[in-house]
């Protein structure tokens, strides 16, 4: 099993940046594909970004491509989401997720979830 804890959320003005981190505990972190999802009030949980177990492959939602960057450090069991040029529509709870095997974008593919961290972007 994998336990996930997110950090780094907060309040930022439009155009600003935040860096989210996800700390994983448990065995064999380096065998898990990792992802970030987000959920705004009244909306469904949506895919943001994912990274393969090796870090060699990444994927992004169209709405964040070019602004967000996902990375991982398997030695430290962490995944990071660097968010730049933030927009008010990026406001949501951001959740870290893990799944064994290959990189995926569907939320149902992910078995393990963190509690989330709130990101609020003011206009």
Coordinates of C-alpha atoms in Angstrom, one line a residue, residues 20-79:
X20 CA 2.7 21.3 -4.7
X21 CA 4.4 18.3 -3.2
X22 CA 3.1 14.8 -2.5
X23 CA 5.0 12.7 0.0
X24 CA 4.5 8.9 -0.3
X25 CA 5.1 6.3 2.2
X26 CA 5.0 2.6 1.7
X27 CA 6.8 0.1 -0.3
X28 CA 8.0 0.2 -3.9
X29 CA 7.1 3.9 -4.6
X30 CA 9.3 3.7 -7.8
X31 CA 6.9 1.1 -9.3
X32 CA 3.9 3.5 -9.2
X33 CA 2.7 5.9 -11.8
X34 CA 1.7 9.1 -10.0
X35 CA -0.8 11.8 -10.9
X36 CA -2.4 15.0 -9.8
X37 CA -6.2 15.5 -10.1
X38 CA -8.2 18.5 -9.0
X39 CA -11.8 19.1 -7.9
X40 CA -13.6 22.4 -7.7
X41 CA -16.8 22.9 -5.8
X42 CA -19.7 21.4 -7.6
X43 CA -17.5 19.9 -10.3
X44 CA -16.2 16.4 -11.0
X45 CA -12.7 15.4 -10.2
X46 CA -10.5 16.1 -13.3
X47 CA -7.1 14.9 -14.4
X48 CA -4.3 17.5 -14.3
X49 CA -1.0 15.7 -14.9
X50 CA 0.6 12.3 -14.6
X51 CA 4.1 10.9 -14.6
X52 CA 5.4 7.4 -15.2
X53 CA 7.2 5.3 -12.6
X54 CA 10.6 6.3 -14.1
X55 CA 9.8 9.9 -14.7
X56 CA 10.5 9.4 -18.3
X57 CA 6.9 10.0 -19.5
X58 CA 4.5 12.7 -18.5
X59 CA 1.0 13.9 -19.6
X60 CA -1.0 17.0 -19.0
X61 CA -4.5 18.2 -19.3
X62 CA -4.9 20.7 -22.1
X63 CA -5.9 23.4 -19.7
X64 CA -2.6 23.3 -17.9
X65 CA -0.1 22.3 -20.6
X66 CA 2.7 24.8 -20.8
X67 CA 2.0 26.2 -17.3
X68 CA 2.3 23.2 -15.0
X69 CA 5.3 20.8 -14.7
X70 CA 5.2 17.4 -12.9
X71 CA 8.3 15.7 -11.6
X72 CA 9.3 13.0 -9.2
X73 CA 12.2 12.0 -7.0
X74 CA 12.1 8.3 -6.4
X75 CA 15.0 8.6 -3.9
X76 CA 12.8 10.9 -1.7
X77 CA 9.4 9.3 -2.5
X78 CA 8.0 12.6 -3.7
X79 CA 6.1 14.0 -6.6

